PDB file of C-alpha atoms in Angstrom:
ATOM      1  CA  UNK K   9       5.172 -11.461   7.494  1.00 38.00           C
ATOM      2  CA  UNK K  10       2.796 -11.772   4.409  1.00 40.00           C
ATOM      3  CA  UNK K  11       2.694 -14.670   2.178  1.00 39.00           C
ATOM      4  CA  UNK K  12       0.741 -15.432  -1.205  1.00 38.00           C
ATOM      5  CA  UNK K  13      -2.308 -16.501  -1.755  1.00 38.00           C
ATOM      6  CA  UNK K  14      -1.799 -19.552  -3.871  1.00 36.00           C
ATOM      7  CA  UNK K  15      -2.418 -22.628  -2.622  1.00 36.00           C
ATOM      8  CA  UNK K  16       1.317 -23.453  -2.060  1.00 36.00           C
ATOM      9  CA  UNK K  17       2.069 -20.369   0.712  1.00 32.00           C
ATOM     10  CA  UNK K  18       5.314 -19.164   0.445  1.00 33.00           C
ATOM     11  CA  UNK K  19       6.797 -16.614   2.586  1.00 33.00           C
ATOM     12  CA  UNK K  20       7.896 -13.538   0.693  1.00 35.00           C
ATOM     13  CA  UNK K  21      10.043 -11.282   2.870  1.00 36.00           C
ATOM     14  CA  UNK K  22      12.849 -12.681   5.271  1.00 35.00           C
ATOM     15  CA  UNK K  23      14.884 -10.373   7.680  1.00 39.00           C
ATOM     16  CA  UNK K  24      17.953  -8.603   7.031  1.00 40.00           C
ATOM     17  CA  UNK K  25      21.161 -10.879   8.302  1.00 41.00           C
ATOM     18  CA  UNK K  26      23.944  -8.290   6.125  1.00 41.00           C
ATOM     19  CA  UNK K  27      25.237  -5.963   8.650  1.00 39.00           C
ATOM     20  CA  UNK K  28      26.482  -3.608   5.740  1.00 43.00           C
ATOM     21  CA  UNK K  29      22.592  -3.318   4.141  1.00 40.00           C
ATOM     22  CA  UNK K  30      21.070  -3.361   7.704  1.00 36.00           C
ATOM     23  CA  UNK K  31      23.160  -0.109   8.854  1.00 40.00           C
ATOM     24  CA  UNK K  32      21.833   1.159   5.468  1.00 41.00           C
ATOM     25  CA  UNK K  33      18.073   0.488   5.680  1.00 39.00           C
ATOM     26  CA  UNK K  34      17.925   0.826   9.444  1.00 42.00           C
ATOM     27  CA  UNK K  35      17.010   4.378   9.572  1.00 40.00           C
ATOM     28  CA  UNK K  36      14.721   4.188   6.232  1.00 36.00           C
ATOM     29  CA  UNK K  37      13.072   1.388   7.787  1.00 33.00           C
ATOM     30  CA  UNK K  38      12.623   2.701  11.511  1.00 33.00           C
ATOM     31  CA  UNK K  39      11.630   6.073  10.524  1.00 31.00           C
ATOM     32  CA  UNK K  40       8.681   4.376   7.876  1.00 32.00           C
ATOM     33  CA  UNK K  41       7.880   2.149  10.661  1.00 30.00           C
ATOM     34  CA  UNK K  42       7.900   4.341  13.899  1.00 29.00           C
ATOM     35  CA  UNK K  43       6.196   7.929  13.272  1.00 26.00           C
ATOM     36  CA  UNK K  44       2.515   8.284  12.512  1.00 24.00           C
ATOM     37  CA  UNK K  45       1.354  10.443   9.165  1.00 28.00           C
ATOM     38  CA  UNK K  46       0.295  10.200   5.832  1.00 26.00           C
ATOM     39  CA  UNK K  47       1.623  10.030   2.347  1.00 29.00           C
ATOM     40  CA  UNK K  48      -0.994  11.993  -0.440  1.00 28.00           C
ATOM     41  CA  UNK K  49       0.623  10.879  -3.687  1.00 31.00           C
ATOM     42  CA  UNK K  50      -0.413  13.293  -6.904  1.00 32.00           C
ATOM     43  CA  UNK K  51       0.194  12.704 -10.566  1.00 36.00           C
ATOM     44  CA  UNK K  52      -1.523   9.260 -12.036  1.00 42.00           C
ATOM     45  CA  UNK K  53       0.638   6.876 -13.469  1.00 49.00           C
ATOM     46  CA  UNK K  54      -0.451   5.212 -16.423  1.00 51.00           C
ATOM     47  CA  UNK K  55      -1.084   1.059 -16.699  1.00 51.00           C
ATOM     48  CA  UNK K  56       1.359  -1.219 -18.344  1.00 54.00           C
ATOM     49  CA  UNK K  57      -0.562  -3.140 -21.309  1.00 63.00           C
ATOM     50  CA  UNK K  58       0.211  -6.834 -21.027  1.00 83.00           C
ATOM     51  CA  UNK K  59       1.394  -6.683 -17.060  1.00 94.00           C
ATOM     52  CA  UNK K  60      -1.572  -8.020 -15.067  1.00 97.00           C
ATOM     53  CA  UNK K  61      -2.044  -5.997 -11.793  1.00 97.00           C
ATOM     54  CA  UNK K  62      -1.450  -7.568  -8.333  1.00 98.00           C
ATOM     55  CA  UNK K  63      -3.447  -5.701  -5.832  1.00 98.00           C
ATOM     56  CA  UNK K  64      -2.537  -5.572  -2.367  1.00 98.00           C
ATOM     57  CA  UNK K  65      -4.861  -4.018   0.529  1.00 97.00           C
ATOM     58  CA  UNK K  66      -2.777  -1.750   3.662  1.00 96.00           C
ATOM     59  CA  UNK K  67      -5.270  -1.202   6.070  1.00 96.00           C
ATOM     60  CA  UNK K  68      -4.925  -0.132   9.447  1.00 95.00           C
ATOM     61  CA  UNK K  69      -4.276   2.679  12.514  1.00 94.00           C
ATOM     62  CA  UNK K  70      -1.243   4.483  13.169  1.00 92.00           C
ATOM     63  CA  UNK K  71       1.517   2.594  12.173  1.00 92.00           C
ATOM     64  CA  UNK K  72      -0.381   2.075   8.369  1.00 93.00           C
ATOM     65  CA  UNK K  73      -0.511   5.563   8.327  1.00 90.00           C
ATOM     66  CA  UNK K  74       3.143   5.633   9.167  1.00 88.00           C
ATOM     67  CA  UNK K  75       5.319   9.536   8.935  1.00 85.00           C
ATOM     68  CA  UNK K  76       8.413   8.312   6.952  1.00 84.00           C
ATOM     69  CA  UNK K  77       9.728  11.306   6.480  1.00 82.00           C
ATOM     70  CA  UNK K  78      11.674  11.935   2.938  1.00 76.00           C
ATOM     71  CA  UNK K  79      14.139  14.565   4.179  1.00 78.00           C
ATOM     72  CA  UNK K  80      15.732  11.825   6.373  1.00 81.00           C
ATOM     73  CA  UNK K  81      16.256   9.292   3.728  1.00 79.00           C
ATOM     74  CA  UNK K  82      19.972   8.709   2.806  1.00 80.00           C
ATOM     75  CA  UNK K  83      20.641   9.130  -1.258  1.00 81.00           C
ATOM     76  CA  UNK K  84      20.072   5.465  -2.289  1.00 78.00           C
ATOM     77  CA  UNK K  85      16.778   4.789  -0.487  1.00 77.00           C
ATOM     78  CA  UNK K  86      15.599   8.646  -1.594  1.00 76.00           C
ATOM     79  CA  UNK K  87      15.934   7.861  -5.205  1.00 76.00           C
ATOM     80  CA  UNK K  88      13.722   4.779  -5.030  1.00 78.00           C
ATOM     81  CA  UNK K  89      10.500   7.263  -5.121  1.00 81.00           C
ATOM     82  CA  UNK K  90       8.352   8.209  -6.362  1.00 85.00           C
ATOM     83  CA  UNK K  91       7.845   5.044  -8.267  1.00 88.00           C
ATOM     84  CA  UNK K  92       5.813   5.466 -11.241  1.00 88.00           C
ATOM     85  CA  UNK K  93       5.597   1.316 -11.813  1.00 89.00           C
ATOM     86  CA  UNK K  94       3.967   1.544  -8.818  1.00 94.00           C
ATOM     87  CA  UNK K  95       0.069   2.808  -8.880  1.00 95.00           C
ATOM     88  CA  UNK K  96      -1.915   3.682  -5.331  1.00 94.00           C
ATOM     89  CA  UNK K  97      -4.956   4.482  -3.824  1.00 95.00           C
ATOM     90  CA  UNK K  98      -5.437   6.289  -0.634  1.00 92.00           C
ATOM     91  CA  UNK K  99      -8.272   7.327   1.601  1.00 91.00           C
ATOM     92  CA  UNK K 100      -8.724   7.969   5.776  1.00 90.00           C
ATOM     93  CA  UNK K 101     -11.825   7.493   7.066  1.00 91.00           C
ATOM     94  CA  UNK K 102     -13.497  10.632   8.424  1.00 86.00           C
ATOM     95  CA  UNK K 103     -11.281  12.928   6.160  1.00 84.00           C
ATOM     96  CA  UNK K 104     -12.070  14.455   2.437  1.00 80.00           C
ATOM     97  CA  UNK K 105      -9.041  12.980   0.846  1.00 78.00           C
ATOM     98  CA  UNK K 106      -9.683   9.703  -0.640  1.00 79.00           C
ATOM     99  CA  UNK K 107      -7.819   9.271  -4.139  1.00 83.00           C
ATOM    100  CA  UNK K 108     -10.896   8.699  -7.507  1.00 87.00           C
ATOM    101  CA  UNK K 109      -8.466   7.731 -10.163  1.00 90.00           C
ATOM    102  CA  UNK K 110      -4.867   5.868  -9.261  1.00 94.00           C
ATOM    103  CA  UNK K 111      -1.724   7.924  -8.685  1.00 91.00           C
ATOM    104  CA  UNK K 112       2.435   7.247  -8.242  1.00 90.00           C
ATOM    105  CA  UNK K 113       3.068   5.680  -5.365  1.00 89.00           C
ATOM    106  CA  UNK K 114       5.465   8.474  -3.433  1.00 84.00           C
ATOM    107  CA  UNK K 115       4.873  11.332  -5.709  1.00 71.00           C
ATOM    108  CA  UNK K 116       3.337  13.311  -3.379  1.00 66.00           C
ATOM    109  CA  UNK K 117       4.724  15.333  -0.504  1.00 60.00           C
ATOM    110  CA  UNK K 118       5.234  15.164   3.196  1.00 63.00           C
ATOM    111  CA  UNK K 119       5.115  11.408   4.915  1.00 75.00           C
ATOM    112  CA  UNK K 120       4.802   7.730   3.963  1.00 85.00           C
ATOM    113  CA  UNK K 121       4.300   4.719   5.930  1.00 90.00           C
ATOM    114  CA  UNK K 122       5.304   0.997   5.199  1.00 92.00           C
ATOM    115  CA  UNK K 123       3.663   0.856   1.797  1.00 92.00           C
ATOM    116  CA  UNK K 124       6.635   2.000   0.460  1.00 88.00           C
ATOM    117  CA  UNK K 125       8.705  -0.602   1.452  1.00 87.00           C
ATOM    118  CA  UNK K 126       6.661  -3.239   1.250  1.00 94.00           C
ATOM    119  CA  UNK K 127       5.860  -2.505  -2.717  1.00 93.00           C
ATOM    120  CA  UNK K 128       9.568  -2.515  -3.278  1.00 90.00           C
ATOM    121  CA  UNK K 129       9.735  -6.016  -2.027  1.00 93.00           C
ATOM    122  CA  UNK K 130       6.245  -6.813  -3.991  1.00 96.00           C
ATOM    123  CA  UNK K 131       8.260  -5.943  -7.100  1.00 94.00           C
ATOM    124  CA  UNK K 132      10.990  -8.184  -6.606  1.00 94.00           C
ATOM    125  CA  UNK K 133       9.013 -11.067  -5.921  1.00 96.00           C
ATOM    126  CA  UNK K 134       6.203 -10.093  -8.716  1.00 96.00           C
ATOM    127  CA  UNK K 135       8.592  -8.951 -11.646  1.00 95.00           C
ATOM    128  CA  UNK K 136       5.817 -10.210 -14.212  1.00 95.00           C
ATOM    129  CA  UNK K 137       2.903  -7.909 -12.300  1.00 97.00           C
ATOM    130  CA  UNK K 138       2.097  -4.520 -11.863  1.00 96.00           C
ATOM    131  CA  UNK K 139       1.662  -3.817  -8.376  1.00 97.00           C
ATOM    132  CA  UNK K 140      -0.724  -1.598  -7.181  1.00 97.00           C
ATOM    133  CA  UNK K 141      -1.135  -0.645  -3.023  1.00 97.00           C
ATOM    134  CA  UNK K 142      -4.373   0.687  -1.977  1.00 97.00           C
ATOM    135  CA  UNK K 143      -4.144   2.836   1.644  1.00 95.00           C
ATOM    136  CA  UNK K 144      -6.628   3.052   3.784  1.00 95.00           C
ATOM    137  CA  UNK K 145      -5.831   4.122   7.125  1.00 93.00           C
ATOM    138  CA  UNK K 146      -6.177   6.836  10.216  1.00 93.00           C
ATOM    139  CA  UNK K 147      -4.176   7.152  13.394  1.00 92.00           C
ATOM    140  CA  UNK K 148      -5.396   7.463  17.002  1.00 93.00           C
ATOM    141  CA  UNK K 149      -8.343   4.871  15.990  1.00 94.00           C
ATOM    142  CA  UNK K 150      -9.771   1.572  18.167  1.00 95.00           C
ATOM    143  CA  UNK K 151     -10.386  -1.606  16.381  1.00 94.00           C
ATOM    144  CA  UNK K 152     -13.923  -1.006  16.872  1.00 93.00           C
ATOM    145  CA  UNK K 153     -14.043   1.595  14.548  1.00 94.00           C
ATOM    146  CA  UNK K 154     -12.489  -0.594  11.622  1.00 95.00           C
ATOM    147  CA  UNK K 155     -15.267  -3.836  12.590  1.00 93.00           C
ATOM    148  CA  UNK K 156     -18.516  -3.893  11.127  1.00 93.00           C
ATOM    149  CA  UNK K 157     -21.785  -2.867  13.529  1.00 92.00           C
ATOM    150  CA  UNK K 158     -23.468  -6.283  15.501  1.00 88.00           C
ATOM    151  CA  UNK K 159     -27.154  -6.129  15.401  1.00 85.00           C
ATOM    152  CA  UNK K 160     -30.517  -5.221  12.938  1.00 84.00           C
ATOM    153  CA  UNK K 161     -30.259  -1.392  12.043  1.00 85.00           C
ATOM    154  CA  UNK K 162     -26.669  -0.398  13.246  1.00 88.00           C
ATOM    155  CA  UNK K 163     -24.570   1.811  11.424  1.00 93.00           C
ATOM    156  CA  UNK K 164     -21.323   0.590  10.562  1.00 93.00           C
ATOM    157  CA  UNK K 165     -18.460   3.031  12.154  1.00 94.00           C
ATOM    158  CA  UNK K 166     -16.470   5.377   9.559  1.00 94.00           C
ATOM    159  CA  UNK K 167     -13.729   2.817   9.505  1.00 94.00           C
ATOM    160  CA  UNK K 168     -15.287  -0.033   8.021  1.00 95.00           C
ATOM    161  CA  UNK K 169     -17.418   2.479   5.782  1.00 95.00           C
ATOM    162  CA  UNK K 170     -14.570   3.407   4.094  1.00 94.00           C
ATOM    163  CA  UNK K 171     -12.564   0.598   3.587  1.00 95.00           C
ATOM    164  CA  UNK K 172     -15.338  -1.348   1.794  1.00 95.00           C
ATOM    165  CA  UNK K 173     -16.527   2.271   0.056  1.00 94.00           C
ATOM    166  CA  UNK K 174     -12.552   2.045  -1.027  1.00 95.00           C
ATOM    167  CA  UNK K 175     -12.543  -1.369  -2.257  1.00 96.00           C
ATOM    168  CA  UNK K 176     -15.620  -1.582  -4.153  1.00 96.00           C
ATOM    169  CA  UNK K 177     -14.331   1.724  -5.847  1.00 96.00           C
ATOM    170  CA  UNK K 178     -10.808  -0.052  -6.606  1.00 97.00           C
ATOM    171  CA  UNK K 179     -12.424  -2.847  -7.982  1.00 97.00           C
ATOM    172  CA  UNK K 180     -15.011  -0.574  -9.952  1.00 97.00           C
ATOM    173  CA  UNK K 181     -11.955   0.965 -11.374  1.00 97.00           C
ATOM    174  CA  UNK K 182      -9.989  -2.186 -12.174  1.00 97.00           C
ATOM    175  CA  UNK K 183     -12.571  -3.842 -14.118  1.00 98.00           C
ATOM    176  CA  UNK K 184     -13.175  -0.466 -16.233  1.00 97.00           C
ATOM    177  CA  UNK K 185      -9.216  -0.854 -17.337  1.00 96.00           C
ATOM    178  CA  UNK K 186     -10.082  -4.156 -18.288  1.00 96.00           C
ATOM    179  CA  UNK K 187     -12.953  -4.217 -19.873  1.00 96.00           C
ATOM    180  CA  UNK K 188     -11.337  -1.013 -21.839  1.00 95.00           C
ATOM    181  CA  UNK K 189      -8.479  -3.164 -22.619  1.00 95.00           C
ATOM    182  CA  UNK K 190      -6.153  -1.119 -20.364  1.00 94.00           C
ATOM    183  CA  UNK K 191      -4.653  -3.693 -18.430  1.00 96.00           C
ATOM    184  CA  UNK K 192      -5.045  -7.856 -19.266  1.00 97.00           C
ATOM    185  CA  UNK K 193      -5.820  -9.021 -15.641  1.00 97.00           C
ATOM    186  CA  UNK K 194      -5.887  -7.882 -12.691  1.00 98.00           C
ATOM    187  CA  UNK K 195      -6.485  -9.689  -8.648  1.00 98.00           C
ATOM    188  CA  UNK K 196      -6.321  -9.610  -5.267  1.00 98.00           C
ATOM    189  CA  UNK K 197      -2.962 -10.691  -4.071  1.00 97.00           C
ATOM    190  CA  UNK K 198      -2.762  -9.536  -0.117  1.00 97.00           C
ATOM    191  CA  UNK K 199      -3.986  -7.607   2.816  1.00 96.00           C
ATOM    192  CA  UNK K 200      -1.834  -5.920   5.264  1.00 96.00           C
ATOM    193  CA  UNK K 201      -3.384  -4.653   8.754  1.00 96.00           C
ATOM    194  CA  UNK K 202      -0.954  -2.859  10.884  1.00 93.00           C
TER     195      UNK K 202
END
């Protein structure tokens, strides 16, 4: 379960107890939790002056990555994307496909993973925020090859490379906006590793 960051923690998602909503999210939620792919999202959504943006780090091996499939959705969770109040950021380590510039979350085609979800919760509880979800993930990886390298001269592995490649460009990007008068704030709010 993730919880906020200030300093009184609060827990943020609870289960499901309605039998009615549970029948009706089970298969959303088991198919975004229980296949392994990835979700490429396309057209960039612009900020919201006067929203500050809530930034929230989904890191992780296969079940980040995640192979929701769309097709399978029933019309009511379908329509929830893409979500254009939603901005992401995507990249896999080892692969030419990290995002430069922010995008919808969903817009693109093929798979998703939890993100989806989880922002539509991060909305409810953060009504006054933009949120914005940046991916970085890759199936069929070890831990090691998301932990930094021990020792005077070692390489880190790809994994660790590009998360902290991916958040020093998210950050980069963020205080552009800002400084440009694009967006009023903007923070860290969570990390995710799954």
């Amino acid at each position: 379960t993730a919880r906020s960051t200030s300093a009184a923690t609060t827990e943020i998602s609870t289960p499901c107890t309605d039998m009615k909503t549970r029948r009706r999210h089970g298969k959303s939620v088991r198919t975004a939790f229980g296949l392994a792919g990835l979700l490429l999202a396309v057209a960039a959504p612009a900020a919201i002056p006067g929203k500050p943006v809530k930034v929230f780090l989904c890191a992780g091996q296969s079940n980040m990555a995640g192979a929701g499939n769309r097709n399978e959705l029933d019309v009511a969770d379908a329509r929830l994307f893409p979500d254009p109040a939603v901005r992401f950021w995507f990249a896999s380590p080892g692969r030419d496909n990290a995002s430069t510039q922010w995008a919808t979350l969903g817009a693109g085609p093929g798979g998703f993973g939890p993100e989806q979800l989880f922002a539509i919760e991060m909305k409810k509880l953060y009504p006054e925020h933009r949120i914005a979800i940046v991916k970085v993930s890759r199936g069929a990886t070890v831990i090691n090859f998301w932990l930094p390298a021990v020792g005077s001269g070692a390489s880190h592995p790809p994994g660790h490379q590009t998360l902290a490649a991916t958040i020093t460009a998210v950050r980069q990007n963020l205080n552009e906006e800002k400084a440009a008068g694009s967006i009023p704030d903007w923070s860290w709010a969570g990390f995710v590793w799954m």
